[in-house]
PDB file of C-alpha atoms in Angstrom:
ATOM      1  CA  MET A   1       6.568   0.373 -16.554  1.00 94.00           C
ATOM      2  CA  ARG A   2      10.195  -0.640 -16.333  1.00 97.00           C
ATOM      3  CA  VAL A   3      10.299  -3.954 -14.482  1.00 98.00           C
ATOM      4  CA  VAL A   4      12.950  -6.214 -12.977  1.00 98.00           C
ATOM      5  CA  ILE A   5      11.881  -9.830 -12.418  1.00 98.00           C
ATOM      6  CA  ALA A   6      13.555 -11.953  -9.738  1.00 97.00           C
ATOM      7  CA  GLU A   7      12.367 -15.567  -9.827  1.00 96.00           C
ATOM      8  CA  ASP A   8      14.505 -18.688  -9.566  1.00 93.00           C
ATOM      9  CA  ALA A   9      12.157 -20.871 -11.643  1.00 93.00           C
ATOM     10  CA  ALA A  10      13.287 -20.243 -15.216  1.00 94.00           C
ATOM     11  CA  VAL A  11       9.950 -21.189 -16.816  1.00 94.00           C
ATOM     12  CA  LEU A  12       7.924 -18.808 -14.621  1.00 93.00           C
ATOM     13  CA  ARG A  13      10.541 -16.087 -15.027  1.00 94.00           C
ATOM     14  CA  GLU A  14      10.265 -16.313 -18.808  1.00 94.00           C
ATOM     15  CA  LEU A  15       6.467 -16.435 -18.674  1.00 93.00           C
ATOM     16  CA  LEU A  16       6.328 -13.239 -16.615  1.00 95.00           C
ATOM     17  CA  ALA A  17       8.746 -11.490 -18.961  1.00 96.00           C
ATOM     18  CA  GLN A  18       6.777 -12.453 -22.069  1.00 95.00           C
ATOM     19  CA  MET A  19       3.474 -11.515 -20.473  1.00 94.00           C
ATOM     20  CA  LEU A  20       4.660  -8.048 -19.461  1.00 96.00           C
ATOM     21  CA  THR A  21       6.449  -7.389 -22.749  1.00 96.00           C
ATOM     22  CA  LEU A  22       3.335  -8.271 -24.749  1.00 94.00           C
ATOM     23  CA  ARG A  23       1.426  -5.698 -22.715  1.00 94.00           C
ATOM     24  CA  GLY A  24       3.885  -2.985 -23.623  1.00 95.00           C
ATOM     25  CA  HIS A  25       6.041  -2.910 -20.490  1.00 96.00           C
ATOM     26  CA  GLU A  26       9.841  -2.871 -20.469  1.00 97.00           C
ATOM     27  CA  VAL A  27      11.422  -5.856 -18.747  1.00 98.00           C
ATOM     28  CA  ALA A  28      14.864  -4.467 -17.921  1.00 98.00           C
ATOM     29  CA  ALA A  29      16.257  -7.658 -16.374  1.00 98.00           C
ATOM     30  CA  CYS A  30      15.296 -11.211 -15.397  1.00 97.00           C
ATOM     31  CA  VAL A  31      17.406 -12.746 -12.636  1.00 97.00           C
ATOM     32  CA  GLY A  32      17.397 -15.909 -10.568  1.00 96.00           C
ATOM     33  CA  ASP A  33      18.953 -14.977  -7.220  1.00 96.00           C
ATOM     34  CA  ALA A  34      18.881 -12.218  -4.628  1.00 96.00           C
ATOM     35  CA  ASP A  35      22.353 -10.830  -5.306  1.00 95.00           C
ATOM     36  CA  ALA A  36      21.589 -10.476  -9.007  1.00 97.00           C
ATOM     37  CA  LEU A  37      18.339  -8.708  -8.052  1.00 97.00           C
ATOM     38  CA  ARG A  38      20.179  -6.059  -6.049  1.00 96.00           C
ATOM     39  CA  ALA A  39      22.623  -5.506  -8.911  1.00 97.00           C
ATOM     40  CA  ALA A  40      19.840  -5.299 -11.511  1.00 97.00           C
ATOM     41  CA  VAL A  41      17.891  -2.707  -9.523  1.00 97.00           C
ATOM     42  CA  THR A  42      21.030  -0.599  -9.065  1.00 96.00           C
ATOM     43  CA  GLU A  43      21.813  -0.780 -12.772  1.00 97.00           C
ATOM     44  CA  HIS A  44      18.374  -0.390 -14.322  1.00 97.00           C
ATOM     45  CA  ARG A  45      16.456   1.684 -11.715  1.00 96.00           C
ATOM     46  CA  PRO A  46      13.099   0.023 -12.420  1.00 97.00           C
ATOM     47  CA  ASP A  47       9.688   1.371 -11.475  1.00 97.00           C
ATOM     48  CA  VAL A  48       8.888  -1.940  -9.832  1.00 97.00           C
ATOM     49  CA  ALA A  49      10.520  -5.283  -9.044  1.00 97.00           C
ATOM     50  CA  VAL A  50       8.693  -8.610  -8.961  1.00 97.00           C
ATOM     51  CA  VAL A  51      10.448 -10.636  -6.267  1.00 96.00           C
ATOM     52  CA  ASP A  52      10.099 -14.286  -5.295  1.00 94.00           C
ATOM     53  CA  ILE A  53      10.522 -14.571  -1.516  1.00 92.00           C
ATOM     54  CA  ARG A  54      12.408 -17.862  -1.517  1.00 91.00           C
ATOM     55  CA  MET A  55      15.430 -17.541  -3.779  1.00 92.00           C
ATOM     56  CA  PRO A  56      19.070 -18.591  -3.869  1.00 93.00           C
ATOM     57  CA  PRO A  57      21.580 -18.523  -2.364  1.00 92.00           C
ATOM     58  CA  THR A  58      19.809 -20.045   0.680  1.00 93.00           C
ATOM     59  CA  SER A  59      16.269 -20.406  -0.742  1.00 89.00           C
ATOM     60  CA  THR A  60      14.758 -19.169   2.524  1.00 88.00           C
ATOM     61  CA  ASP A  61      13.951 -15.465   2.710  1.00 90.00           C
ATOM     62  CA  ASP A  62      16.686 -14.121   0.419  1.00 94.00           C
ATOM     63  CA  GLY A  63      14.213 -12.424  -1.904  1.00 93.00           C
ATOM     64  CA  LEU A  64      12.455 -10.701   0.979  1.00 91.00           C
ATOM     65  CA  ARG A  65      15.720  -9.424   2.449  1.00 92.00           C
ATOM     66  CA  ALA A  66      16.759  -8.099  -0.950  1.00 94.00           C
ATOM     67  CA  ALA A  67      13.357  -6.406  -1.304  1.00 92.00           C
ATOM     68  CA  ILE A  68      13.756  -4.713   2.072  1.00 90.00           C
ATOM     69  CA  ASP A  69      17.215  -3.509   1.090  1.00 92.00           C
ATOM     70  CA  ILE A  70      15.809  -2.094  -2.139  1.00 93.00           C
ATOM     71  CA  ARG A  71      13.029  -0.284  -0.285  1.00 89.00           C
ATOM     72  CA  ARG A  72      15.523   1.277   2.109  1.00 89.00           C
ATOM     73  CA  GLU A  73      18.048   2.292  -0.533  1.00 91.00           C
ATOM     74  CA  ARG A  74      15.581   3.259  -3.278  1.00 91.00           C
ATOM     75  CA  PRO A  75      12.244   4.043  -1.597  1.00 86.00           C
ATOM     76  CA  GLY A  76      10.692   5.083  -4.900  1.00 88.00           C
ATOM     77  CA  THR A  77      11.021   1.558  -6.293  1.00 94.00           C
ATOM     78  CA  GLY A  78       7.866  -0.510  -6.008  1.00 94.00           C
ATOM     79  CA  VAL A  79       8.225  -4.092  -4.781  1.00 94.00           C
ATOM     80  CA  LEU A  80       5.742  -6.859  -5.467  1.00 94.00           C
ATOM     81  CA  LEU A  81       6.519  -9.988  -3.455  1.00 92.00           C
ATOM     82  CA  PHE A  82       5.613 -13.275  -5.035  1.00 89.00           C
ATOM     83  CA  SER A  83       5.116 -16.518  -3.127  1.00 89.00           C
ATOM     84  CA  GLN A  84       3.674 -19.986  -3.487  1.00 87.00           C
ATOM     85  CA  TYR A  85       2.076 -19.747  -0.052  1.00 82.00           C
ATOM     86  CA  VAL A  86       0.892 -17.032   2.329  1.00 79.00           C
ATOM     87  CA  GLU A  87       3.687 -16.232   4.750  1.00 77.00           C
ATOM     88  CA  THR A  88       2.316 -13.481   6.969  1.00 72.00           C
ATOM     89  CA  LYS A  89       5.559 -12.733   8.789  1.00 75.00           C
ATOM     90  CA  TYR A  90       7.220 -11.878   5.479  1.00 76.00           C
ATOM     91  CA  ALA A  91       4.362  -9.637   4.356  1.00 72.00           C
ATOM     92  CA  THR A  92       4.417  -7.853   7.712  1.00 73.00           C
ATOM     93  CA  ARG A  93       8.172  -7.274   7.492  1.00 75.00           C
ATOM     94  CA  LEU A  94       7.850  -5.712   4.055  1.00 75.00           C
ATOM     95  CA  LEU A  95       4.888  -3.537   5.047  1.00 73.00           C
ATOM     96  CA  ALA A  96       6.771  -2.306   8.100  1.00 70.00           C
ATOM     97  CA  GLU A  97       9.470  -0.869   5.838  1.00 66.00           C
ATOM     98  CA  GLY A  98       7.232   1.683   4.150  1.00 61.00           C
ATOM     99  CA  SER A  99       3.702   2.736   3.398  1.00 56.00           C
ATOM    100  CA  ALA A 100       3.652   2.947  -0.389  1.00 74.00           C
ATOM    101  CA  GLY A 101       4.565   0.889  -3.405  1.00 88.00           C
ATOM    102  CA  VAL A 102       4.352  -2.579  -1.887  1.00 88.00           C
ATOM    103  CA  GLY A 103       2.468  -5.711  -2.785  1.00 89.00           C
ATOM    104  CA  TYR A 104       2.237  -9.414  -2.014  1.00 89.00           C
ATOM    105  CA  LEU A 105       0.549 -11.866  -4.371  1.00 90.00           C
ATOM    106  CA  LEU A 106       0.326 -15.612  -4.532  1.00 91.00           C
ATOM    107  CA  LYS A 107       1.872 -17.073  -7.683  1.00 90.00           C
ATOM    108  CA  GLU A 108      -1.444 -18.550  -8.753  1.00 88.00           C
ATOM    109  CA  ARG A 109      -2.650 -15.000  -9.545  1.00 85.00           C
ATOM    110  CA  VAL A 110      -0.445 -14.969 -12.645  1.00 87.00           C
ATOM    111  CA  ALA A 111      -3.131 -17.062 -14.333  1.00 86.00           C
ATOM    112  CA  ASN A 112      -5.260 -13.919 -14.486  1.00 89.00           C
ATOM    113  CA  VAL A 113      -3.024 -11.725 -16.612  1.00 90.00           C
ATOM    114  CA  ALA A 114      -5.131  -8.565 -16.330  1.00 89.00           C
ATOM    115  CA  GLU A 115      -5.384  -8.897 -12.547  1.00 86.00           C
ATOM    116  CA  PHE A 116      -1.657  -9.425 -12.181  1.00 92.00           C
ATOM    117  CA  THR A 117      -0.606  -6.552 -14.425  1.00 93.00           C
ATOM    118  CA  ASP A 118      -3.119  -4.212 -12.785  1.00 90.00           C
ATOM    119  CA  ALA A 119      -1.679  -5.102  -9.375  1.00 89.00           C
ATOM    120  CA  LEU A 120       1.844  -4.508 -10.629  1.00 94.00           C
ATOM    121  CA  GLN A 121       0.850  -1.100 -12.007  1.00 93.00           C
ATOM    122  CA  ARG A 122      -0.697  -0.094  -8.667  1.00 89.00           C
ATOM    123  CA  VAL A 123       2.525  -0.975  -6.882  1.00 92.00           C
ATOM    124  CA  ALA A 124       4.613   0.914  -9.441  1.00 94.00           C
ATOM    125  CA  ASP A 125       2.348   3.935  -8.910  1.00 90.00           C
ATOM    126  CA  GLY A 126       2.917   3.869  -5.151  1.00 86.00           C
ATOM    127  CA  GLY A 127      -0.174   1.965  -4.060  1.00 83.00           C
ATOM    128  CA  THR A 128      -0.719  -1.458  -2.529  1.00 82.00           C
ATOM    129  CA  ALA A 129      -1.672  -4.791  -4.067  1.00 85.00           C
ATOM    130  CA  LEU A 130      -2.244  -7.495  -1.505  1.00 83.00           C
ATOM    131  CA  ASP A 131      -3.617 -10.918  -2.276  1.00 84.00           C
ATOM    132  CA  PRO A 132      -7.078 -11.435  -0.716  1.00 80.00           C
ATOM    133  CA  GLU A 133      -5.754 -14.463   1.153  1.00 79.00           C
ATOM    134  CA  VAL A 134      -2.859 -12.405   2.516  1.00 75.00           C
ATOM    135  CA  VAL A 135      -5.281  -9.716   3.680  1.00 73.00           C
ATOM    136  CA  THR A 136      -7.481 -12.293   5.397  1.00 70.00           C
ATOM    137  CA  GLN A 137      -4.611 -13.796   7.346  1.00 72.00           C
ATOM    138  CA  LEU A 138      -2.930 -10.510   8.228  1.00 66.00           C
ATOM    139  CA  ALA A 139      -6.172  -8.891   9.343  1.00 61.00           C
ATOM    140  CA  GLY A 140      -6.759 -11.759  11.758  1.00 58.00           C
ATOM    141  CA  ALA A 141      -3.278 -11.539  13.288  1.00 55.00           C
ATOM    142  CA  GLY A 142      -2.368  -9.475  16.312  1.00 48.00           C
ATOM    143  CA  ARG A 143      -4.420  -7.048  18.377  1.00 45.00           C
ATOM    144  CA  ARG A 144      -6.502  -4.318  16.792  1.00 54.00           C
ATOM    145  CA  THR A 145      -5.974  -0.765  17.979  1.00 58.00           C
ATOM    146  CA  GLU A 146      -8.705   1.333  19.593  1.00 64.00           C
ATOM    147  CA  GLU A 147      -9.008   3.337  16.373  1.00 66.00           C
ATOM    148  CA  LEU A 148      -9.718   0.196  14.366  1.00 72.00           C
ATOM    149  CA  THR A 149     -12.300  -1.111  16.797  1.00 78.00           C
ATOM    150  CA  SER A 150     -14.276   2.082  16.215  1.00 84.00           C
ATOM    151  CA  LEU A 151     -14.870   1.106  12.596  1.00 86.00           C
ATOM    152  CA  THR A 152     -18.263  -0.317  11.680  1.00 91.00           C
ATOM    153  CA  GLY A 153     -18.546  -3.700  10.031  1.00 90.00           C
ATOM    154  CA  ARG A 154     -19.146  -2.126   6.631  1.00 93.00           C
ATOM    155  CA  GLU A 155     -16.175   0.230   7.088  1.00 90.00           C
ATOM    156  CA  ARG A 156     -13.972  -2.774   7.825  1.00 86.00           C
ATOM    157  CA  ASP A 157     -15.270  -4.434   4.662  1.00 89.00           C
ATOM    158  CA  VAL A 158     -14.313  -1.348   2.666  1.00 90.00           C
ATOM    159  CA  LEU A 159     -10.893  -1.160   4.306  1.00 85.00           C
ATOM    160  CA  THR A 160     -10.242  -4.828   3.573  1.00 82.00           C
ATOM    161  CA  LEU A 161     -10.948  -4.245  -0.115  1.00 85.00           C
ATOM    162  CA  MET A 162      -8.765  -1.139  -0.037  1.00 83.00           C
ATOM    163  CA  ALA A 163      -5.971  -3.362   1.284  1.00 76.00           C
ATOM    164  CA  GLU A 164      -6.322  -5.513  -1.817  1.00 75.00           C
ATOM    165  CA  GLY A 165      -5.677  -2.362  -3.846  1.00 75.00           C
ATOM    166  CA  ARG A 166      -9.188  -1.950  -5.221  1.00 80.00           C
ATOM    167  CA  SER A 167     -10.508   1.397  -6.404  1.00 83.00           C
ATOM    168  CA  ASN A 168     -13.700   2.945  -5.011  1.00 88.00           C
ATOM    169  CA  GLY A 169     -15.547   1.821  -8.124  1.00 89.00           C
ATOM    170  CA  ALA A 170     -14.376  -1.768  -7.720  1.00 87.00           C
ATOM    171  CA  ILE A 171     -15.281  -1.714  -4.014  1.00 91.00           C
ATOM    172  CA  ALA A 172     -18.763  -0.439  -4.849  1.00 93.00           C
ATOM    173  CA  GLN A 173     -19.231  -3.243  -7.350  1.00 93.00           C
ATOM    174  CA  SER A 174     -18.008  -5.880  -4.901  1.00 90.00           C
ATOM    175  CA  LEU A 175     -20.265  -4.685  -2.066  1.00 94.00           C
ATOM    176  CA  HIS A 176     -23.230  -3.897  -4.342  1.00 94.00           C
ATOM    177  CA  VAL A 177     -23.486  -0.289  -3.204  1.00 94.00           C
ATOM    178  CA  SER A 178     -23.110   3.058  -4.945  1.00 94.00           C
ATOM    179  CA  ALA A 179     -19.779   4.781  -5.491  1.00 91.00           C
ATOM    180  CA  GLY A 180     -21.041   7.658  -3.349  1.00 92.00           C
ATOM    181  CA  THR A 181     -21.677   5.284  -0.463  1.00 94.00           C
ATOM    182  CA  VAL A 182     -18.144   3.940  -0.728  1.00 93.00           C
ATOM    183  CA  GLU A 183     -16.752   7.486  -0.725  1.00 91.00           C
ATOM    184  CA  LYS A 184     -18.628   8.225   2.498  1.00 93.00           C
ATOM    185  CA  HIS A 185     -17.273   5.053   4.106  1.00 92.00           C
ATOM    186  CA  VAL A 186     -13.722   5.899   2.994  1.00 88.00           C
ATOM    187  CA  ALA A 187     -14.041   9.418   4.417  1.00 88.00           C
ATOM    188  CA  ALA A 188     -15.305   7.979   7.704  1.00 90.00           C
ATOM    189  CA  ILE A 189     -12.377   5.529   7.812  1.00 87.00           C
ATOM    190  CA  PHE A 190      -9.865   8.333   7.311  1.00 85.00           C
ATOM    191  CA  GLY A 191     -11.511  10.377  10.051  1.00 86.00           C
ATOM    192  CA  LYS A 192     -11.583   7.533  12.583  1.00 84.00           C
ATOM    193  CA  LEU A 193      -7.979   6.609  11.852  1.00 80.00           C
ATOM    194  CA  GLY A 194      -6.856  10.208  12.269  1.00 79.00           C
ATOM    195  CA  LEU A 195      -5.625  10.624   8.690  1.00 75.00           C
ATOM    196  CA  PRO A 196      -6.289  14.242   7.625  1.00 71.00           C
ATOM    197  CA  PRO A 197      -5.744  15.468   4.065  1.00 62.00           C
ATOM    198  CA  SER A 198      -2.041  15.570   3.194  1.00 55.00           C
ATOM    199  CA  GLU A 199      -0.010  16.324   0.097  1.00 48.00           C
ATOM    200  CA  ASP A 200       2.839  14.141   1.343  1.00 46.00           C
ATOM    201  CA  HIS A 201       1.136  10.821   2.008  1.00 46.00           C
ATOM    202  CA  ASN A 202      -1.310   8.523   0.295  1.00 59.00           C
ATOM    203  CA  ARG A 203      -4.034   8.185   2.912  1.00 68.00           C
ATOM    204  CA  ARG A 204      -5.416   5.006   1.409  1.00 72.00           C
ATOM    205  CA  VAL A 205      -2.049   3.335   1.793  1.00 65.00           C
ATOM    206  CA  LEU A 206      -1.543   4.661   5.319  1.00 65.00           C
ATOM    207  CA  ALA A 207      -4.978   3.389   6.326  1.00 74.00           C
ATOM    208  CA  VAL A 208      -4.179  -0.038   4.907  1.00 71.00           C
ATOM    209  CA  ILE A 209      -0.828  -0.217   6.694  1.00 66.00           C
ATOM    210  CA  ARG A 210      -2.438   0.741   9.989  1.00 68.00           C
ATOM    211  CA  TYR A 211      -5.090  -1.892   9.448  1.00 69.00           C
ATOM    212  CA  LEU A 212      -2.718  -4.728   8.657  1.00 64.00           C
ATOM    213  CA  HIS A 213       0.343  -3.938  10.775  1.00 59.00           C
ATOM    214  CA  ARG A 214       0.741  -6.019  13.928  1.00 44.00           C
ATOM    215  CA  ASP A 215       0.922  -4.163  17.227  1.00 45.00           C
TER     216      ASP A 215
END
């Protein structure tokens, strides 16, 4: 992967860069503010950008706004938001901008290097990678649509794990069921959500967005 890192804490920024470089990824740029992030993405055209939500110049939502701009101008660029706390309104705003190549992790996840790099790769590949705590809070916000209320309890469990970016094999392991059982649940979810086979869209991502997006 070619990665741009946008994080105003110099120590964490350097840690992320070293961690990704040691795993064979190209860190094209490390920046500390939102304006520099926009410039770095334009110059280096990364596969994915790791973006702290609260960055200079105002240290409010500058990183998020830069991420949304990047998604609009370069929709093929994955964006992984990074935050100290769960801020559901920010996650919802990013998810509303597109259905593929987005993620939101808490900074504490960096401690698990394999988990973090796997999540970053999923985002770069056009999938989702949402922190379990983010999923929990987003799933409890807003009204559920009629389509979603038709899901069984087990189907909702599967969809929640899909939202975290887990594969069918990982879902099967988490729920202690067979991979075939998970495949049947996933097929049922797609059918109930009205997501037929398509060459143009990732149905897993579309299902996740429909699940998490506020009405």
